[in-house]
Amino acid sequence: MNLRQIEIFHAVYLHGTVSAAARALNVSQPAVTKVLRHAERSIGLPLFERAKGRLIPTQDARTLFAEVSDIQDRVRSLRQAAQNMRHGRGALLRVSALPSLGLGAIPDAVARFLRGHEDIMFDLQTLHHDEMVRKLYERETDLAISFEVPLSAPVAHQVIGEGELVVLYREEDMPDAPGRLHLDELRDQKFISPVQGGPIGRMLSSELNRLDVELDEVVSARTYYIAAALVRAGVGMAIVDNFTAHASTALGLSSRPLQPAITFDINAVYLQNRPPSKTASEFLDLLSEVIESL
């Protein structure tokens, strides 16, 4: 397979259809189809099966994809390096983070880091826990900042801080709130249902079960920022991470930590065979300082 065939195969694999791959590559659909057929003839194996309008990778294609992703990553790195040199820039840091960190801690850390590293380029994106391993495997990111380390995956990590669950509420609904709130004291309040998936949801669910506390959940929200918007609209209170609360307090909301505290680690996750560079390690040190200050 030549590089063009590899690029087409990679795009079709990721996007699932010829039309989506063509849009991503800014080429015509017939061009994608033609190159894909040539690629299959080159290796003598079918790569996709058509089902309900989508192209489903064969087992051989899944095996091939790991190698192709590495080649694509090297090609992208080469292009980025050439572009950086053309513009007089230095290294590229690709960082993915949970949405709750993406509107506060990460931007603050990037802004501070760039003051002393003007030649560094950042590629920032948000991710959810179930996307982490894929983004690392497929070289879409170098570092994933998360609350959880994937099990049974060839990744390494370092703890860069600690977070805590808090109650997010409108001040008018609880003007005399104490410094910390016990879950048992919140039985009579209306609540936006906490996110059940992910480590924080499981942690909160376990604590509610341990204390035999059942909250009056009136609305379910899949993301903490939607939950914060519902709190602001007067629907009820929500239990979120302190980073979401910090980003939301300027919107007329307040928060209080729980008693007893429910805390969790913040991790920088990366592939075992791709540890952070010196520049990335310096950024993680600064991000750790920003997290500690929130």
PDB file of C-alpha atoms in Angstrom:
ATOM      1  CA  MET A   1       0.000   0.000   0.000  1.00  0.00           C
ATOM      2  CA  ASN A   2       1.283   3.456  -0.860  1.00  0.00           C
ATOM      3  CA  LEU A   3       0.757   6.508   1.326  1.00  0.00           C
ATOM      4  CA  ARG A   4      -2.325   7.641  -0.599  1.00  0.00           C
ATOM      5  CA  GLN A   5      -3.964   4.251  -0.168  1.00  0.00           C
ATOM      6  CA  ILE A   6      -3.068   4.270   3.514  1.00  0.00           C
ATOM      7  CA  GLU A   7      -4.616   7.740   3.916  1.00  0.00           C
ATOM      8  CA  ILE A   8      -7.860   6.658   2.195  1.00  0.00           C
ATOM      9  CA  PHE A   9      -8.097   3.404   4.147  1.00  0.00           C
ATOM     10  CA  HIS A  10      -7.510   5.261   7.417  1.00  0.00           C
ATOM     11  CA  ALA A  11     -10.213   7.848   6.643  1.00  0.00           C
ATOM     12  CA  VAL A  12     -12.806   5.255   5.591  1.00  0.00           C
ATOM     13  CA  TYR A  13     -12.057   3.168   8.685  1.00  0.00           C
ATOM     14  CA  LEU A  14     -12.538   6.142  11.006  1.00  0.00           C
ATOM     15  CA  HIS A  15     -15.593   7.696   9.308  1.00  0.00           C
ATOM     16  CA  GLY A  16     -17.448   4.565   8.243  1.00  0.00           C
ATOM     17  CA  THR A  17     -18.613   5.762   4.825  1.00  0.00           C
ATOM     18  CA  VAL A  18     -17.039   6.783   1.547  1.00  0.00           C
ATOM     19  CA  SER A  19     -18.878  10.103   1.555  1.00  0.00           C
ATOM     20  CA  ALA A  20     -17.704  11.036   5.065  1.00  0.00           C
ATOM     21  CA  ALA A  21     -14.129  10.035   4.247  1.00  0.00           C
ATOM     22  CA  ALA A  22     -14.257  12.102   1.051  1.00  0.00           C
ATOM     23  CA  ARG A  23     -15.447  15.176   2.981  1.00  0.00           C
ATOM     24  CA  ALA A  24     -12.731  14.703   5.590  1.00  0.00           C
ATOM     25  CA  LEU A  25     -10.056  14.520   2.898  1.00  0.00           C
ATOM     26  CA  ASN A  26     -11.668  17.148   0.670  1.00  0.00           C
ATOM     27  CA  VAL A  27     -11.728  14.831  -2.359  1.00  0.00           C
ATOM     28  CA  SER A  28     -14.492  13.292  -4.476  1.00  0.00           C
ATOM     29  CA  GLN A  29     -16.316  10.105  -3.518  1.00  0.00           C
ATOM     30  CA  PRO A  30     -15.321   8.324  -6.764  1.00  0.00           C
ATOM     31  CA  ALA A  31     -11.678   9.087  -5.982  1.00  0.00           C
ATOM     32  CA  VAL A  32     -11.997   7.495  -2.545  1.00  0.00           C
ATOM     33  CA  THR A  33     -13.747   4.418  -3.965  1.00  0.00           C
ATOM     34  CA  LYS A  34     -11.128   4.006  -6.695  1.00  0.00           C
ATOM     35  CA  VAL A  35      -8.147   4.253  -4.354  1.00  0.00           C
ATOM     36  CA  LEU A  36      -9.773   1.924  -1.806  1.00  0.00           C
ATOM     37  CA  ARG A  37     -10.324  -0.733  -4.489  1.00  0.00           C
ATOM     38  CA  HIS A  38      -6.714  -0.387  -5.605  1.00  0.00           C
ATOM     39  CA  ALA A  39      -5.607  -0.829  -1.984  1.00  0.00           C
ATOM     40  CA  GLU A  40      -7.622  -4.044  -1.641  1.00  0.00           C
ATOM     41  CA  ARG A  41      -6.144  -5.377  -4.873  1.00  0.00           C
ATOM     42  CA  SER A  42      -2.644  -4.405  -3.731  1.00  0.00           C
ATOM     43  CA  ILE A  43      -2.831  -6.493  -0.581  1.00  0.00           C
ATOM     44  CA  GLY A  44      -5.150  -9.150  -2.006  1.00  0.00           C
ATOM     45  CA  LEU A  45      -7.706  -8.888   0.816  1.00  0.00           C
ATOM     46  CA  PRO A  46     -11.131  -7.293   1.227  1.00  0.00           C
ATOM     47  CA  LEU A  47     -10.991  -4.516   3.810  1.00  0.00           C
ATOM     48  CA  PHE A  48     -14.639  -3.562   4.269  1.00  0.00           C
ATOM     49  CA  GLU A  49     -18.104  -5.088   4.081  1.00  0.00           C
ATOM     50  CA  ARG A  50     -21.135  -2.944   3.306  1.00  0.00           C
ATOM     51  CA  ALA A  51     -24.007  -3.054   5.845  1.00  0.00           C
ATOM     52  CA  LYS A  52     -26.905  -0.591   6.113  1.00  0.00           C
ATOM     53  CA  GLY A  53     -25.077   2.107   4.179  1.00  0.00           C
ATOM     54  CA  ARG A  54     -21.865   1.847   6.178  1.00  0.00           C
ATOM     55  CA  LEU A  55     -18.544   0.165   5.517  1.00  0.00           C
ATOM     56  CA  ILE A  56     -17.735  -2.348   8.252  1.00  0.00           C
ATOM     57  CA  PRO A  57     -14.021  -3.216   8.616  1.00  0.00           C
ATOM     58  CA  THR A  58     -13.098  -6.861   8.181  1.00  0.00           C
ATOM     59  CA  GLN A  59     -10.951  -8.583  10.784  1.00  0.00           C
ATOM     60  CA  ASP A  60      -7.951  -8.152   8.487  1.00  0.00           C
ATOM     61  CA  ALA A  61      -8.700  -4.418   8.281  1.00  0.00           C
ATOM     62  CA  ARG A  62      -8.823  -4.151  12.072  1.00  0.00           C
ATOM     63  CA  THR A  63      -5.428  -5.813  12.295  1.00  0.00           C
ATOM     64  CA  LEU A  64      -4.032  -3.553   9.601  1.00  0.00           C
ATOM     65  CA  PHE A  65      -5.438  -0.403  11.173  1.00  0.00           C
ATOM     66  CA  ALA A  66      -3.023  -0.438  14.123  1.00  0.00           C
ATOM     67  CA  GLU A  67      -0.054  -0.318  11.747  1.00  0.00           C
ATOM     68  CA  VAL A  68      -1.712   2.239   9.482  1.00  0.00           C
ATOM     69  CA  SER A  69      -2.489   4.529  12.421  1.00  0.00           C
ATOM     70  CA  ASP A  70       1.163   4.576  13.395  1.00  0.00           C
ATOM     71  CA  ILE A  71       2.166   5.482   9.831  1.00  0.00           C
ATOM     72  CA  GLN A  72      -0.502   8.206   9.674  1.00  0.00           C
ATOM     73  CA  ASP A  73       0.691   9.587  12.969  1.00  0.00           C
ATOM     74  CA  ARG A  74       4.261   9.754  11.677  1.00  0.00           C
ATOM     75  CA  VAL A  75       3.140  11.463   8.488  1.00  0.00           C
ATOM     76  CA  ARG A  76       1.083  14.019  10.450  1.00  0.00           C
ATOM     77  CA  SER A  77       4.018  14.620  12.765  1.00  0.00           C
ATOM     78  CA  LEU A  78       6.285  15.156   9.767  1.00  0.00           C
ATOM     79  CA  ARG A  79       3.842  17.631   8.220  1.00  0.00           C
ATOM     80  CA  GLN A  80       3.400  19.455  11.522  1.00  0.00           C
ATOM     81  CA  ALA A  81       7.150  19.581  12.067  1.00  0.00           C
ATOM     82  CA  ALA A  82       7.635  21.046   8.598  1.00  0.00           C
ATOM     83  CA  GLN A  83       4.877  23.603   9.236  1.00  0.00           C
ATOM     84  CA  ASN A  84       6.361  24.512  12.613  1.00  0.00           C
ATOM     85  CA  MET A  85       9.784  25.014  11.054  1.00  0.00           C
ATOM     86  CA  ARG A  86       8.233  27.115   8.301  1.00  0.00           C
ATOM     87  CA  HIS A  87       6.674  29.372  10.929  1.00  0.00           C
ATOM     88  CA  GLY A  88       9.627  29.242  13.305  1.00  0.00           C
ATOM     89  CA  ARG A  89       7.746  27.235  15.929  1.00  0.00           C
ATOM     90  CA  GLY A  90       8.870  24.469  18.241  1.00  0.00           C
ATOM     91  CA  ALA A  91       7.230  21.278  19.460  1.00  0.00           C
ATOM     92  CA  LEU A  92       3.554  20.337  19.254  1.00  0.00           C
ATOM     93  CA  LEU A  93       1.770  19.201  22.432  1.00  0.00           C
ATOM     94  CA  ARG A  94      -1.458  17.266  21.874  1.00  0.00           C
ATOM     95  CA  VAL A  95      -3.512  17.219  25.061  1.00  0.00           C
ATOM     96  CA  SER A  96      -6.992  15.790  25.617  1.00  0.00           C
ATOM     97  CA  ALA A  97      -8.942  16.484  28.797  1.00  0.00           C
ATOM     98  CA  LEU A  98     -12.337  15.884  30.310  1.00  0.00           C
ATOM     99  CA  PRO A  99     -14.840  18.684  29.599  1.00  0.00           C
ATOM    100  CA  SER A 100     -14.874  19.675  33.266  1.00  0.00           C
ATOM    101  CA  LEU A 101     -11.170  20.531  33.007  1.00  0.00           C
ATOM    102  CA  GLY A 102     -11.432  22.051  29.540  1.00  0.00           C
ATOM    103  CA  LEU A 103     -13.067  25.342  30.508  1.00  0.00           C
ATOM    104  CA  GLY A 104     -10.855  26.248  33.416  1.00  0.00           C
ATOM    105  CA  ALA A 105      -7.728  24.390  34.464  1.00  0.00           C
ATOM    106  CA  ILE A 106      -6.421  23.482  31.012  1.00  0.00           C
ATOM    107  CA  PRO A 107      -6.838  26.969  29.428  1.00  0.00           C
ATOM    108  CA  ASP A 108      -5.277  28.611  32.499  1.00  0.00           C
ATOM    109  CA  ALA A 109      -2.302  26.236  32.380  1.00  0.00           C
ATOM    110  CA  VAL A 110      -1.827  26.704  28.625  1.00  0.00           C
ATOM    111  CA  ALA A 111      -1.940  30.499  28.954  1.00  0.00           C
ATOM    112  CA  ARG A 112       0.670  30.473  31.703  1.00  0.00           C
ATOM    113  CA  PHE A 113       2.867  27.932  29.902  1.00  0.00           C
ATOM    114  CA  LEU A 114       2.931  29.901  26.650  1.00  0.00           C
ATOM    115  CA  ARG A 115       4.281  32.981  28.436  1.00  0.00           C
ATOM    116  CA  GLY A 116       7.600  31.188  28.755  1.00  0.00           C
ATOM    117  CA  HIS A 117       7.322  28.895  25.723  1.00  0.00           C
ATOM    118  CA  GLU A 118       6.112  31.037  22.848  1.00  0.00           C
ATOM    119  CA  ASP A 119       7.452  28.575  20.282  1.00  0.00           C
ATOM    120  CA  ILE A 120       5.230  25.693  21.498  1.00  0.00           C
ATOM    121  CA  MET A 121       2.055  24.748  19.638  1.00  0.00           C
ATOM    122  CA  PHE A 122      -0.889  23.127  21.471  1.00  0.00           C
ATOM    123  CA  ASP A 123      -3.524  20.842  19.972  1.00  0.00           C
ATOM    124  CA  LEU A 124      -6.299  20.711  22.591  1.00  0.00           C
ATOM    125  CA  GLN A 125      -9.463  18.625  22.611  1.00  0.00           C
ATOM    126  CA  THR A 126     -11.986  17.279  25.073  1.00  0.00           C
ATOM    127  CA  LEU A 127     -12.665  13.588  25.589  1.00  0.00           C
ATOM    128  CA  HIS A 128     -14.775  11.217  27.660  1.00  0.00           C
ATOM    129  CA  HIS A 129     -13.393   8.281  29.601  1.00  0.00           C
ATOM    130  CA  ASP A 130     -14.555   5.689  27.079  1.00  0.00           C
ATOM    131  CA  GLU A 131     -12.647   7.507  24.298  1.00  0.00           C
ATOM    132  CA  MET A 132      -9.334   7.725  26.087  1.00  0.00           C
ATOM    133  CA  VAL A 133      -7.664   4.503  25.023  1.00  0.00           C
ATOM    134  CA  ARG A 134      -8.758   4.888  21.398  1.00  0.00           C
ATOM    135  CA  LYS A 135      -7.396   8.439  21.160  1.00  0.00           C
ATOM    136  CA  LEU A 136      -4.075   7.325  22.631  1.00  0.00           C
ATOM    137  CA  TYR A 137      -3.856   4.194  20.457  1.00  0.00           C
ATOM    138  CA  GLU A 138      -4.744   6.083  17.293  1.00  0.00           C
ATOM    139  CA  ARG A 139      -2.236   8.826  18.137  1.00  0.00           C
ATOM    140  CA  GLU A 140      -4.927  11.510  18.213  1.00  0.00           C
ATOM    141  CA  THR A 141      -3.448  12.728  21.473  1.00  0.00           C
ATOM    142  CA  ASP A 142      -0.217  12.396  23.449  1.00  0.00           C
ATOM    143  CA  LEU A 143      -1.658  13.036  26.915  1.00  0.00           C
ATOM    144  CA  ALA A 144      -5.109  12.351  28.331  1.00  0.00           C
ATOM    145  CA  ILE A 145      -6.017  14.220  31.522  1.00  0.00           C
ATOM    146  CA  SER A 146      -8.690  12.228  33.304  1.00  0.00           C
ATOM    147  CA  PHE A 147     -10.162  11.075  36.606  1.00  0.00           C
ATOM    148  CA  GLU A 148      -9.620   7.398  35.779  1.00  0.00           C
ATOM    149  CA  VAL A 149      -6.825   5.186  34.462  1.00  0.00           C
ATOM    150  CA  PRO A 150      -8.037   2.521  32.011  1.00  0.00           C
ATOM    151  CA  LEU A 151      -7.548  -1.020  33.256  1.00  0.00           C
ATOM    152  CA  SER A 152      -5.967  -3.761  31.151  1.00  0.00           C
ATOM    153  CA  ALA A 153      -4.474  -1.281  28.691  1.00  0.00           C
ATOM    154  CA  PRO A 154      -0.772  -0.670  27.951  1.00  0.00           C
ATOM    155  CA  VAL A 155      -0.838   2.818  29.428  1.00  0.00           C
ATOM    156  CA  ALA A 156       1.100   4.524  32.175  1.00  0.00           C
ATOM    157  CA  HIS A 157       0.056   7.500  34.247  1.00  0.00           C
ATOM    158  CA  GLN A 158       1.074  10.013  36.849  1.00  0.00           C
ATOM    159  CA  VAL A 159      -1.152  11.683  39.411  1.00  0.00           C
ATOM    160  CA  ILE A 160      -1.059  15.456  38.913  1.00  0.00           C
ATOM    161  CA  GLY A 161      -3.702  16.567  41.385  1.00  0.00           C
ATOM    162  CA  GLU A 162      -6.855  15.833  43.318  1.00  0.00           C
ATOM    163  CA  GLY A 163     -10.493  16.730  42.766  1.00  0.00           C
ATOM    164  CA  GLU A 164     -13.547  16.661  44.996  1.00  0.00           C
ATOM    165  CA  LEU A 165     -17.292  16.309  44.616  1.00  0.00           C
ATOM    166  CA  VAL A 166     -19.349  19.360  45.603  1.00  0.00           C
ATOM    167  CA  VAL A 167     -22.987  20.398  45.757  1.00  0.00           C
ATOM    168  CA  LEU A 168     -23.794  23.083  43.161  1.00  0.00           C
ATOM    169  CA  TYR A 169     -26.763  25.306  44.012  1.00  0.00           C
ATOM    170  CA  ARG A 170     -28.286  28.759  43.613  1.00  0.00           C
ATOM    171  CA  GLU A 171     -27.491  30.999  46.569  1.00  0.00           C
ATOM    172  CA  GLU A 172     -31.144  32.043  46.829  1.00  0.00           C
ATOM    173  CA  ASP A 173     -32.110  28.396  47.378  1.00  0.00           C
ATOM    174  CA  MET A 174     -29.689  27.872  50.277  1.00  0.00           C
ATOM    175  CA  PRO A 175     -28.508  31.291  51.563  1.00  0.00           C
ATOM    176  CA  ASP A 176     -27.190  29.964  54.896  1.00  0.00           C
ATOM    177  CA  ALA A 177     -25.331  26.902  53.635  1.00  0.00           C
ATOM    178  CA  PRO A 178     -22.672  25.566  56.030  1.00  0.00           C
ATOM    179  CA  GLY A 179     -19.067  25.082  54.974  1.00  0.00           C
ATOM    180  CA  ARG A 180     -19.698  21.421  54.116  1.00  0.00           C
ATOM    181  CA  LEU A 181     -22.891  19.526  53.375  1.00  0.00           C
ATOM    182  CA  HIS A 182     -23.768  15.981  54.399  1.00  0.00           C
ATOM    183  CA  LEU A 183     -25.685  13.964  51.829  1.00  0.00           C
ATOM    184  CA  ASP A 184     -28.280  13.123  54.465  1.00  0.00           C
ATOM    185  CA  GLU A 185     -29.083  16.859  54.797  1.00  0.00           C
ATOM    186  CA  LEU A 186     -30.084  17.032  51.135  1.00  0.00           C
ATOM    187  CA  ARG A 187     -32.947  14.518  51.164  1.00  0.00           C
ATOM    188  CA  ASP A 188     -35.624  17.204  50.801  1.00  0.00           C
ATOM    189  CA  GLN A 189     -33.943  19.081  47.955  1.00  0.00           C
ATOM    190  CA  LYS A 190     -34.749  18.597  44.276  1.00  0.00           C
ATOM    191  CA  PHE A 191     -31.732  17.232  42.404  1.00  0.00           C
ATOM    192  CA  ILE A 192     -30.535  16.926  38.873  1.00  0.00           C
ATOM    193  CA  SER A 193     -29.627  13.252  38.562  1.00  0.00           C
ATOM    194  CA  PRO A 194     -25.853  12.816  38.815  1.00  0.00           C
ATOM    195  CA  VAL A 195     -23.974  11.313  35.913  1.00  0.00           C
ATOM    196  CA  GLN A 196     -24.026   7.544  36.510  1.00  0.00           C
ATOM    197  CA  GLY A 197     -21.290   6.580  34.068  1.00  0.00           C
ATOM    198  CA  GLY A 198     -17.613   7.121  34.727  1.00  0.00           C
ATOM    199  CA  PRO A 199     -15.612   7.005  37.946  1.00  0.00           C
ATOM    200  CA  ILE A 200     -17.286   9.979  39.637  1.00  0.00           C
ATOM    201  CA  GLY A 201     -20.796   8.669  39.032  1.00  0.00           C
ATOM    202  CA  ARG A 202     -19.846   5.285  40.429  1.00  0.00           C
ATOM    203  CA  MET A 203     -18.138   6.886  43.415  1.00  0.00           C
ATOM    204  CA  LEU A 204     -21.195   8.991  44.275  1.00  0.00           C
ATOM    205  CA  SER A 205     -23.584   6.083  43.778  1.00  0.00           C
ATOM    206  CA  SER A 206     -21.505   3.963  46.136  1.00  0.00           C
ATOM    207  CA  GLU A 207     -21.561   6.663  48.838  1.00  0.00           C
ATOM    208  CA  LEU A 208     -25.333   7.149  48.507  1.00  0.00           C
ATOM    209  CA  ASN A 209     -25.818   3.403  48.917  1.00  0.00           C
ATOM    210  CA  ARG A 210     -23.481   3.282  51.903  1.00  0.00           C
ATOM    211  CA  LEU A 211     -25.384   6.050  53.682  1.00  0.00           C
ATOM    212  CA  ASP A 212     -28.756   4.712  52.522  1.00  0.00           C
ATOM    213  CA  VAL A 213     -29.625   8.153  51.126  1.00  0.00           C
ATOM    214  CA  GLU A 214     -32.004   8.564  48.200  1.00  0.00           C
ATOM    215  CA  LEU A 215     -32.058  11.966  46.491  1.00  0.00           C
ATOM    216  CA  ASP A 216     -35.186  13.455  44.931  1.00  0.00           C
ATOM    217  CA  GLU A 217     -33.943  13.353  41.338  1.00  0.00           C
ATOM    218  CA  VAL A 218     -36.279  15.357  39.089  1.00  0.00           C
ATOM    219  CA  VAL A 219     -34.188  15.556  35.891  1.00  0.00           C
ATOM    220  CA  SER A 220     -31.421  13.434  34.425  1.00  0.00           C
ATOM    221  CA  ALA A 221     -28.449  15.117  32.728  1.00  0.00           C
ATOM    222  CA  ARG A 222     -25.701  13.332  30.793  1.00  0.00           C
ATOM    223  CA  THR A 223     -23.030  16.013  31.304  1.00  0.00           C
ATOM    224  CA  TYR A 224     -22.043  18.114  34.275  1.00  0.00           C
ATOM    225  CA  TYR A 225     -22.300  21.349  32.306  1.00  0.00           C
ATOM    226  CA  ILE A 226     -25.900  20.610  31.387  1.00  0.00           C
ATOM    227  CA  ALA A 227     -26.489  19.852  35.062  1.00  0.00           C
ATOM    228  CA  ALA A 228     -24.956  23.231  35.970  1.00  0.00           C
ATOM    229  CA  ALA A 229     -27.225  24.990  33.458  1.00  0.00           C
ATOM    230  CA  LEU A 230     -30.253  23.265  34.994  1.00  0.00           C
ATOM    231  CA  VAL A 231     -29.177  24.405  38.449  1.00  0.00           C
ATOM    232  CA  ARG A 232     -28.882  27.960  37.177  1.00  0.00           C
ATOM    233  CA  ALA A 233     -32.394  27.680  35.708  1.00  0.00           C
ATOM    234  CA  GLY A 234     -33.797  26.770  39.125  1.00  0.00           C
ATOM    235  CA  VAL A 235     -34.587  23.113  38.400  1.00  0.00           C
ATOM    236  CA  GLY A 236     -32.704  21.865  41.428  1.00  0.00           C
ATOM    237  CA  MET A 237     -29.266  21.211  42.860  1.00  0.00           C
ATOM    238  CA  ALA A 238     -26.543  18.954  41.447  1.00  0.00           C
ATOM    239  CA  ILE A 239     -23.500  17.101  42.704  1.00  0.00           C
ATOM    240  CA  VAL A 240     -20.583  17.772  40.365  1.00  0.00           C
ATOM    241  CA  ASP A 241     -16.795  17.894  40.437  1.00  0.00           C
ATOM    242  CA  ASN A 242     -15.195  21.023  41.868  1.00  0.00           C
ATOM    243  CA  PHE A 243     -13.814  22.032  38.442  1.00  0.00           C
ATOM    244  CA  THR A 244     -17.294  22.217  36.923  1.00  0.00           C
ATOM    245  CA  ALA A 245     -18.429  24.167  39.969  1.00  0.00           C
ATOM    246  CA  HIS A 246     -15.486  26.566  39.715  1.00  0.00           C
ATOM    247  CA  ALA A 247     -16.330  27.301  36.077  1.00  0.00           C
ATOM    248  CA  SER A 248     -20.010  27.839  36.969  1.00  0.00           C
ATOM    249  CA  THR A 249     -19.844  30.023  40.078  1.00  0.00           C
ATOM    250  CA  ALA A 250     -19.540  33.202  38.015  1.00  0.00           C
ATOM    251  CA  LEU A 251     -23.016  32.431  36.686  1.00  0.00           C
ATOM    252  CA  GLY A 252     -24.690  33.187  40.011  1.00  0.00           C
ATOM    253  CA  LEU A 253     -24.172  29.786  41.596  1.00  0.00           C
ATOM    254  CA  SER A 254     -22.351  28.632  44.708  1.00  0.00           C
ATOM    255  CA  SER A 255     -20.969  25.286  45.796  1.00  0.00           C
ATOM    256  CA  ARG A 256     -20.106  23.419  48.963  1.00  0.00           C
ATOM    257  CA  PRO A 257     -17.974  20.276  49.392  1.00  0.00           C
ATOM    258  CA  LEU A 258     -19.469  17.171  50.963  1.00  0.00           C
ATOM    259  CA  GLN A 259     -19.001  15.847  54.470  1.00  0.00           C
ATOM    260  CA  PRO A 260     -17.357  13.376  54.544  1.00  0.00           C
ATOM    261  CA  ALA A 261     -15.310  14.452  51.527  1.00  0.00           C
ATOM    262  CA  ILE A 262     -15.442  12.416  48.318  1.00  0.00           C
ATOM    263  CA  THR A 263     -12.154  12.945  46.501  1.00  0.00           C
ATOM    264  CA  PHE A 264     -10.527  11.492  43.405  1.00  0.00           C
ATOM    265  CA  ASP A 265      -7.196  11.620  41.607  1.00  0.00           C
ATOM    266  CA  ILE A 266      -6.516  13.582  38.427  1.00  0.00           C
ATOM    267  CA  ASN A 267      -4.236  11.610  36.149  1.00  0.00           C
ATOM    268  CA  ALA A 268      -2.089  12.293  33.120  1.00  0.00           C
ATOM    269  CA  VAL A 269      -2.396   9.107  31.040  1.00  0.00           C
ATOM    270  CA  TYR A 270      -0.127   8.164  28.133  1.00  0.00           C
ATOM    271  CA  LEU A 271       1.009   5.073  26.231  1.00  0.00           C
ATOM    272  CA  GLN A 272       3.745   3.089  27.953  1.00  0.00           C
ATOM    273  CA  ASN A 273       5.947   3.314  24.878  1.00  0.00           C
ATOM    274  CA  ARG A 274       5.334   7.064  24.442  1.00  0.00           C
ATOM    275  CA  PRO A 275       6.162   8.734  27.789  1.00  0.00           C
ATOM    276  CA  PRO A 276       5.883  12.528  28.069  1.00  0.00           C
ATOM    277  CA  SER A 277       8.658  14.553  26.505  1.00  0.00           C
ATOM    278  CA  LYS A 278      10.605  17.073  28.571  1.00  0.00           C
ATOM    279  CA  THR A 279       8.319  19.856  27.319  1.00  0.00           C
ATOM    280  CA  ALA A 280       5.188  17.820  28.100  1.00  0.00           C
ATOM    281  CA  SER A 281       6.508  17.056  31.595  1.00  0.00           C
ATOM    282  CA  GLU A 282       7.069  20.762  32.211  1.00  0.00           C
ATOM    283  CA  PHE A 283       3.503  21.464  31.130  1.00  0.00           C
ATOM    284  CA  LEU A 284       2.159  18.748  33.472  1.00  0.00           C
ATOM    285  CA  ASP A 285       4.084  20.289  36.378  1.00  0.00           C
ATOM    286  CA  LEU A 286       2.447  23.647  35.658  1.00  0.00           C
ATOM    287  CA  LEU A 287      -0.995  22.066  35.199  1.00  0.00           C
ATOM    288  CA  SER A 288      -0.552  20.397  38.604  1.00  0.00           C
ATOM    289  CA  GLU A 289       0.073  23.828  40.151  1.00  0.00           C
ATOM    290  CA  VAL A 290      -3.050  25.270  38.499  1.00  0.00           C
ATOM    291  CA  ILE A 291      -5.190  22.345  39.691  1.00  0.00           C
ATOM    292  CA  GLU A 292      -3.890  22.731  43.243  1.00  0.00           C
ATOM    293  CA  SER A 293      -4.778  26.441  43.224  1.00  0.00           C
ATOM    294  CA  LEU A 294      -8.440  25.909  42.255  1.00  0.00           C
TER     295      LEU A 294
END
